[in-house]
Coordinates of C-alpha atoms in Angstrom, one line a residue:
W13 CA 129.4 115.4 78.7
L14 CA 131.2 118.6 77.9
V15 CA 132.7 121.8 79.3
A16 CA 135.2 123.1 81.8
C17 CA 135.7 125.9 84.3
R18 CA 137.9 128.7 85.7
N19 CA 139.1 129.0 89.2
S20 CA 138.1 132.5 90.0
Y21 CA 135.7 135.2 89.0
L22 CA 135.2 138.9 89.3
C23 CA 131.5 139.1 89.8
E24 CA 129.2 142.1 89.5
I25 CA 126.4 141.2 91.9
R26 CA 122.9 142.6 92.1
V27 CA 121.4 141.7 95.4
Q28 CA 117.8 142.3 96.4
I29 CA 116.9 141.4 99.9
L30 CA 113.3 140.4 100.4
Q31 CA 112.1 140.2 104.0
E32 CA 108.9 138.3 104.8
E33 CA 108.3 138.0 108.6
T34 CA 111.6 136.7 109.9
M35 CA 112.8 135.0 106.7
K36 CA 115.3 136.6 104.3
F37 CA 115.9 135.5 100.8
L38 CA 118.8 136.5 98.6
T39 CA 118.4 136.6 94.9
I40 CA 121.5 137.3 93.1
C41 CA 122.3 137.7 89.4
V42 CA 125.9 137.1 88.7
S43 CA 127.9 138.4 85.8
A44 CA 131.2 136.6 85.8
V45 CA 134.4 137.8 84.1
L46 CA 137.4 135.5 84.1
L47 CA 140.6 136.4 85.9
D48 CA 143.9 134.7 86.1
A49 CA 144.2 135.1 89.8
A50 CA 143.0 132.3 92.0
L51 CA 140.1 132.2 94.6
A52 CA 139.5 128.5 93.9
W53 CA 137.7 126.2 96.3
A54 CA 137.4 122.4 96.2
P55 CA 133.8 121.3 96.6
L56 CA 133.0 118.9 99.4
S57 CA 131.8 115.4 98.8
S58 CA 128.6 113.7 99.7
L59 CA 126.5 116.7 100.5
P60 CA 123.3 116.4 98.4
R61 CA 121.3 119.5 99.5
T62 CA 123.6 121.9 101.3
A63 CA 127.3 122.4 100.9
T64 CA 129.8 124.3 103.0
R65 CA 132.5 126.4 101.3
P66 CA 135.4 128.5 102.6
A67 CA 134.2 132.0 103.6
T68 CA 136.8 133.6 101.2
S69 CA 135.3 131.8 98.2
L70 CA 132.4 133.2 96.2
A71 CA 129.7 130.8 95.3
M72 CA 128.0 131.4 92.0
A73 CA 124.7 132.6 93.5
S74 CA 125.4 133.3 97.1
V75 CA 127.9 135.0 99.3
A76 CA 126.8 132.9 102.3
E77 CA 129.0 130.2 103.7
E78 CA 126.1 127.8 103.7
V79 CA 124.6 127.2 100.2
D80 CA 121.3 125.4 100.0
Y81 CA 121.1 124.0 96.5
A82 CA 117.5 123.1 97.0
N83 CA 116.4 126.7 97.5
A84 CA 114.5 127.4 94.2
E85 CA 115.0 131.2 94.7
R86 CA 118.6 130.8 93.7
Y87 CA 117.5 130.0 90.1
L88 CA 114.6 132.3 89.6
S89 CA 115.1 136.0 88.9
D90 CA 113.7 138.9 86.9
H91 CA 116.6 139.0 84.6
P92 CA 115.3 139.3 81.0
N93 CA 117.2 136.3 79.9
N94 CA 116.4 134.0 82.8
N95 CA 114.4 131.1 81.3
V96 CA 114.4 128.7 84.4
P97 CA 110.7 127.9 85.0
P98 CA 109.6 127.1 88.6
H99 CA 109.1 123.4 87.9
I100 CA 112.8 123.1 87.0
A101 CA 114.0 125.2 89.9
A102 CA 112.1 122.9 92.2
L103 CA 114.1 119.8 91.0
V104 CA 117.5 121.3 91.8
G105 CA 119.3 120.1 94.9
R106 CA 117.4 116.9 95.5
G107 CA 120.7 114.9 95.4
L108 CA 119.3 111.6 94.0
H109 CA 122.8 110.5 93.1
T110 CA 123.9 110.6 96.7
R111 CA 121.0 108.6 98.1
P112 CA 122.3 105.1 98.9
D113 CA 119.0 103.3 98.3
H114 CA 117.9 105.2 95.2
P115 CA 118.6 103.6 91.8
I116 CA 120.7 106.6 90.7
G117 CA 122.7 106.5 93.9
I118 CA 123.2 102.7 93.7
I119 CA 124.6 102.9 90.2
R120 CA 126.9 105.8 91.2
A121 CA 128.1 103.9 94.2
K122 CA 128.9 100.8 92.1
I123 CA 130.9 102.9 89.6
Q124 CA 132.9 104.4 92.5
E125 CA 133.4 100.9 93.9
Y126 CA 135.0 99.8 90.6
F127 CA 137.3 102.8 90.4
A128 CA 138.3 102.3 94.0
S129 CA 139.6 98.9 93.0
L130 CA 142.0 100.4 90.4
P131 CA 145.6 101.4 91.2
D132 CA 145.0 105.1 90.8
D133 CA 143.5 107.1 93.6
Y134 CA 140.4 108.8 92.1
K135 CA 139.1 111.9 94.0
I136 CA 135.3 111.9 94.3
F137 CA 133.3 115.2 93.6
D138 CA 129.5 114.9 93.9
A139 CA 128.3 118.2 95.5
E140 CA 129.3 121.0 93.3
D141 CA 127.2 124.1 92.6
P142 CA 124.8 123.4 89.7
I143 CA 125.1 127.0 88.7
V144 CA 128.1 127.5 86.4
T145 CA 129.4 130.1 83.9
T146 CA 129.2 130.0 80.1
T147 CA 133.0 129.8 80.2
Q148 CA 132.9 126.8 82.4
C149 CA 130.1 125.0 80.5
F150 CA 131.2 125.9 76.9
D151 CA 134.3 127.9 76.3
D152 CA 136.8 125.9 78.3
L153 CA 135.7 122.7 76.4
R154 CA 136.0 124.2 73.0
I155 CA 132.2 124.4 72.5
D156 CA 131.7 126.9 69.6
P157 CA 129.8 130.1 70.2
D158 CA 127.2 129.1 67.7
H159 CA 126.8 125.5 69.0
P160 CA 123.1 124.7 69.4
G161 CA 123.7 123.6 73.0
R162 CA 124.2 127.2 73.9
S163 CA 120.8 128.2 72.7
P164 CA 118.1 129.2 75.3
S165 CA 116.0 126.6 73.6
D166 CA 118.4 123.9 74.9
T167 CA 119.9 125.5 78.1
Y168 CA 118.4 127.0 81.2
Y169 CA 120.1 130.4 81.8
I170 CA 120.1 132.3 85.1
C171 CA 121.4 135.4 83.4
D172 CA 123.6 136.1 80.4
E173 CA 126.7 134.6 81.9
T174 CA 125.4 131.9 84.3
L175 CA 123.3 128.8 83.8
L176 CA 122.3 125.5 85.2
R177 CA 125.1 123.1 84.1
T178 CA 124.2 121.0 81.0
H179 CA 126.9 118.4 81.9
T180 CA 129.2 117.6 84.8
S181 CA 132.2 118.4 82.5
A182 CA 131.5 122.0 83.5
H183 CA 133.7 121.3 86.5
Q184 CA 136.5 119.5 84.7
S185 CA 139.0 122.3 84.2
M186 CA 138.7 123.6 87.8
H187 CA 139.7 120.2 89.2
L188 CA 142.6 119.9 86.7
R189 CA 143.7 123.4 87.6
D190 CA 143.5 122.6 91.3
G191 CA 146.1 119.8 90.7
Y192 CA 144.0 116.7 90.7
E193 CA 145.4 113.9 88.6
A194 CA 142.4 111.5 88.6
F195 CA 138.8 112.1 89.7
L196 CA 135.2 111.2 89.2
C197 CA 132.5 113.9 89.1
A198 CA 128.8 113.2 89.5
G199 CA 125.8 115.4 89.7
D200 CA 122.5 116.6 88.3
V201 CA 122.4 118.3 85.0
Y202 CA 119.7 120.2 83.1
R203 CA 118.7 120.5 79.4
R204 CA 115.5 121.3 77.6
D205 CA 114.6 118.2 75.6
E206 CA 111.9 116.2 73.9
I207 CA 109.2 114.5 76.0
D208 CA 109.1 110.7 76.2
S209 CA 109.8 107.9 78.6
S210 CA 113.6 108.2 78.3
H211 CA 114.0 112.0 78.3
Y212 CA 113.6 114.4 81.2
P213 CA 114.9 118.0 81.6
A214 CA 116.8 117.0 84.8
F215 CA 119.1 114.0 84.8
H216 CA 122.4 112.8 86.2
Q217 CA 125.9 112.3 84.8
L218 CA 129.2 110.9 86.0
E219 CA 132.4 111.7 84.3
G220 CA 136.0 110.5 84.9
V221 CA 139.4 112.0 84.2
K222 CA 142.9 110.6 84.5
L223 CA 146.2 112.3 83.7
F224 CA 149.3 110.3 82.9
D225 CA 152.7 110.8 84.5
Q226 CA 154.9 113.1 82.4
T227 CA 157.7 110.6 82.3
E228 CA 155.4 108.3 80.3
M229 CA 154.8 111.0 77.8
D230 CA 158.3 112.5 77.5
S231 CA 159.1 111.3 74.0
A232 CA 155.9 112.9 72.7
S233 CA 156.1 116.2 74.7
H234 CA 156.9 118.1 71.5
L235 CA 154.1 116.7 69.4
K236 CA 151.1 118.7 68.5
G237 CA 147.9 118.2 66.5
E238 CA 147.8 115.3 64.1
E239 CA 151.3 114.2 65.0
W240 CA 150.2 113.8 68.6
V241 CA 147.0 111.9 67.7
K242 CA 149.0 109.4 65.7
S243 CA 151.7 108.9 68.3
P244 CA 152.2 105.7 70.2
E245 CA 151.8 107.7 73.4
C246 CA 148.3 108.9 72.4
Q247 CA 147.4 105.3 71.4
A248 CA 148.6 104.1 74.8
I249 CA 146.3 106.5 76.6
A250 CA 143.4 105.4 74.4
D251 CA 144.1 101.8 75.1
D252 CA 144.2 102.4 78.8
L253 CA 140.9 104.3 78.6
K254 CA 139.2 101.4 76.7
N255 CA 140.6 98.8 79.1
V256 CA 139.3 100.7 82.2
L257 CA 135.8 101.3 80.7
E258 CA 135.5 97.7 79.5
G259 CA 136.3 96.6 83.0
L260 CA 133.6 99.0 84.3
M261 CA 131.0 97.5 82.0
D262 CA 131.8 94.0 83.2
H263 CA 131.5 95.2 86.8
L264 CA 128.1 96.6 86.1
F265 CA 126.6 94.1 83.6
G266 CA 128.7 91.0 84.0
E267 CA 131.0 89.9 81.2
T268 CA 129.5 91.1 78.0
E269 CA 130.3 91.7 74.3
K270 CA 131.5 95.2 73.5
K271 CA 132.0 97.3 70.4
W272 CA 134.0 100.5 70.0
S273 CA 133.4 103.1 67.3
E274 CA 135.0 106.5 66.5
D275 CA 133.0 109.6 67.5
Y276 CA 133.5 113.3 67.7
F277 CA 133.5 115.6 70.7
P278 CA 135.1 119.0 70.7
F279 CA 136.9 118.4 73.9
T280 CA 138.6 115.0 73.1
E281 CA 140.7 113.8 70.2
P282 CA 140.5 111.0 69.3
S283 CA 137.0 110.3 70.6
F284 CA 135.1 107.0 71.0
E285 CA 131.7 105.6 71.7
L286 CA 131.2 102.3 73.6
E287 CA 128.3 99.9 73.0
I288 CA 127.6 96.7 74.9
K289 CA 125.4 93.7 74.0
Y290 CA 122.9 93.2 76.8
Q291 CA 120.0 90.8 76.7
G292 CA 120.5 90.4 72.9
E293 CA 120.6 94.1 72.1
W294 CA 123.4 96.6 71.3
L295 CA 123.2 99.6 73.7
E296 CA 125.1 102.8 73.6
V297 CA 126.5 103.4 77.1
L298 CA 129.1 106.2 77.0
G299 CA 131.3 108.6 75.1
C300 CA 135.0 109.2 75.8
G301 CA 138.4 110.1 74.4
V302 CA 141.9 111.5 74.9
I303 CA 141.6 115.0 76.3
H304 CA 142.2 117.7 73.7
E305 CA 145.4 119.6 74.0
E306 CA 143.6 122.9 74.0
V307 CA 141.4 121.9 76.9
L308 CA 144.4 120.9 79.0
S309 CA 146.2 124.2 78.0
M310 CA 143.2 126.3 79.1
A311 CA 143.2 124.4 82.4
D312 CA 146.9 125.3 82.9
R313 CA 148.0 121.7 82.3
A314 CA 149.5 122.0 78.9
E315 CA 152.4 119.8 79.8
R316 CA 150.1 116.8 80.6
R317 CA 148.1 114.2 78.7
G318 CA 145.2 112.1 79.8
W319 CA 141.7 110.7 79.1
A320 CA 138.1 111.6 80.0
F321 CA 134.7 109.8 79.7
G322 CA 131.1 110.7 80.6
L323 CA 128.0 108.6 81.0
G324 CA 124.3 109.1 82.0
L325 CA 123.3 107.5 85.3
E326 CA 119.6 107.3 84.3
R327 CA 120.5 105.4 81.1
L328 CA 122.3 102.7 83.1
A329 CA 119.8 102.6 85.9
M330 CA 116.8 102.1 83.4
I331 CA 118.6 99.2 81.8
L332 CA 119.8 97.5 85.0
F333 CA 116.7 98.0 87.1
E334 CA 114.4 97.7 84.1
I335 CA 112.7 101.0 85.0
P336 CA 110.4 101.9 82.0
D337 CA 109.8 105.6 82.6
I338 CA 112.4 108.2 83.5
R339 CA 109.9 110.2 85.5
L340 CA 109.8 107.5 88.1
F341 CA 113.3 108.5 89.4
W342 CA 111.8 111.7 90.7
T343 CA 108.6 110.3 92.3
D344 CA 108.0 110.4 96.0
D345 CA 105.8 107.3 95.8
E346 CA 106.8 104.7 98.4
R347 CA 105.7 102.0 96.1
F348 CA 108.8 102.9 94.0
H349 CA 111.3 103.7 96.7
S350 CA 110.5 100.7 98.9
Q351 CA 111.7 98.3 96.2
F352 CA 115.4 99.3 96.3
K353 CA 118.2 98.6 98.8
E354 CA 121.7 99.9 99.1
G355 CA 124.2 98.1 97.0
Q356 CA 121.6 95.8 95.2
I357 CA 120.5 95.7 91.6
I358 CA 116.8 94.7 91.9
K359 CA 114.4 94.4 88.9
F360 CA 111.7 97.0 89.3
D361 CA 108.2 95.6 89.8
P362 CA 105.8 98.0 88.2
Y363 CA 102.8 99.0 90.3
S364 CA 99.4 99.9 88.8
K365 CA 99.8 101.6 85.4
F366 CA 96.9 104.1 85.1
P367 CA 95.2 104.7 81.7
P368 CA 96.5 107.5 79.5
V369 CA 94.5 110.5 78.2
F370 CA 95.2 111.6 74.7
K371 CA 94.8 115.2 73.4
D372 CA 95.8 116.7 70.1
I373 CA 96.9 120.2 69.3
A374 CA 97.6 121.7 65.9
F375 CA 99.0 125.1 65.0
W376 CA 100.5 127.2 62.2
L377 CA 104.2 127.7 62.9
P378 CA 106.1 131.1 63.0
E379 CA 109.4 131.2 61.2
D380 CA 111.4 131.0 64.4
F381 CA 109.6 128.0 65.9
V382 CA 111.7 125.7 68.1
E383 CA 110.2 122.5 69.1
N384 CA 111.9 122.4 72.5
D385 CA 110.2 125.7 73.5
F386 CA 106.8 124.1 72.9
F387 CA 107.8 121.0 74.9
E388 CA 109.0 123.2 77.8
M389 CA 105.7 125.1 77.7
A390 CA 103.8 121.8 78.0
R391 CA 105.9 120.8 81.0
G392 CA 105.2 124.1 82.6
V393 CA 101.5 123.7 82.2
A394 CA 101.1 120.0 83.1
G395 CA 104.3 119.0 84.8
D396 CA 105.0 115.3 85.0
L397 CA 101.5 114.5 83.9
V398 CA 102.8 114.8 80.3
E399 CA 104.2 111.3 79.5
K400 CA 105.2 112.0 75.9
I401 CA 104.5 114.3 72.9
D402 CA 104.5 112.9 69.4
L403 CA 104.4 114.7 66.0
I404 CA 101.5 113.0 64.2
D405 CA 101.0 115.3 61.2
E406 CA 102.8 118.0 59.3
F407 CA 101.3 120.0 56.4
T408 CA 102.6 122.9 54.3
N409 CA 100.0 125.0 52.5
P410 CA 101.2 125.3 48.8
K411 CA 99.5 128.7 48.4
T412 CA 100.7 130.5 51.5
N413 CA 103.8 128.3 52.2
R414 CA 102.8 128.2 55.8
T415 CA 103.5 125.0 57.8
S416 CA 101.2 123.4 60.3
K417 CA 102.1 120.7 62.8
C418 CA 99.9 118.5 64.9
Y419 CA 101.1 116.9 68.1
R420 CA 99.5 114.2 70.2
I421 CA 100.0 114.7 73.9
T422 CA 99.9 111.6 76.1
Y423 CA 98.8 112.6 79.7
R424 CA 99.3 109.9 82.3
S425 CA 99.7 110.0 86.1
M426 CA 101.9 107.4 87.8
D427 CA 99.8 107.7 90.9
R428 CA 96.1 107.9 90.0
S429 CA 93.6 107.9 87.1
L430 CA 93.1 111.2 85.3
T431 CA 89.8 112.6 84.3
N432 CA 88.9 114.1 80.9
E433 CA 87.7 117.2 82.7
E434 CA 91.0 118.0 84.4
I435 CA 93.0 117.3 81.2
D436 CA 90.7 119.4 79.1
E437 CA 91.5 122.3 81.5
L438 CA 95.2 121.7 81.1
Q439 CA 94.9 121.4 77.3
D440 CA 92.9 124.7 77.1
N441 CA 95.6 126.4 79.2
L442 CA 98.3 125.0 76.8
R443 CA 96.3 126.3 73.8
D444 CA 96.1 129.8 75.4
K445 CA 99.7 129.9 76.3
S446 CA 100.8 128.8 72.8
V447 CA 100.1 132.3 71.6
D448 CA 103.2 133.4 73.6
L449 CA 105.4 131.4 71.2
G450 CA 103.7 133.0 68.2
L451 CA 101.7 129.8 67.4
E452 CA 98.4 130.1 65.7
V453 CA 96.3 127.3 67.1
R454 CA 94.0 125.7 64.5

């Protein structure tokens, strides 16, 4: 959970209109430059696939009043630095977190239910544009220019200045600048990642923010840096944050043992991580902290103090519903969806688990090899048939100093048995495409 955003943008827009029969599609590459003037709009709540915005506001990738987030054309372009593959574009806008009988939506609703019981009035945001600027996603949250999270190997870029948000914190500063004192923000986020049962390039986050009344912070209004962090007022904010989040864990899991540890995030200081003991195991559940002074200052709220937290909805849903594979959240199989009901935590009953097919691939590495690029290529070739990829061998030739890696790819469908013939075809395709990454297949 990171990032923040600006209220307004001066956009240079290249629009190409493609007409096919009676349909028109707009593909727009946006280059955003920050301004101090305001054209801000507040996103509407509970609109999973289409959102309506004021006509005077400029959506990141559309000048239309109606923006269909599920339109994959919004995320695909011929910009040389666009690295959003079609299989990722097809996931955007499905709104799993707003479906009342989907595990992700059920967890989100239970979290909102808890915050509705608290004294503060938390505004709900759950339908913001998944396209954000690099300023929103990184700069406004003090994410360094050389941070690995900015790399195209980690992030899906639309063009140089816009991307698919990597966390819901990309909207934090906008809401602070718009004057909100307490809010929850939920949505789908996108990151290139490893491939296994708990990682997927599209997932969902929920973050919360609360500002404290200035009168409560008056005696510390002149404090900066380390003096502020060590002040009783900062401690009071941290104590309130921990109390609220411990209550949230009890609401979700029942009364359970908890453990706090110090952590580091560039956008909070001090920062913390919360673990809970569930079914005999310690589980990391969220990160949080007191909002960094610089983040508040960039959001035009330098005079205020508050806290923020962020958590992954899939993480909680997999634990509470005992769902073994993160890919299941995206399936259209009725055997999955028929098991869940609005407002209820029900243990998932696995249906037939089809046998895996294992294939190995080994190659010599180029100097600039990035593992995530290979994982993304495998997803592009085989989609969700790739269950996981494991590194099983690594060798460096002492004479040439060249390094070779061997990966074992586990192919498995959640719906049917796979044949060796069809997987051999996918594997051959992957071997052919590996050349594009400079890999020399052995």
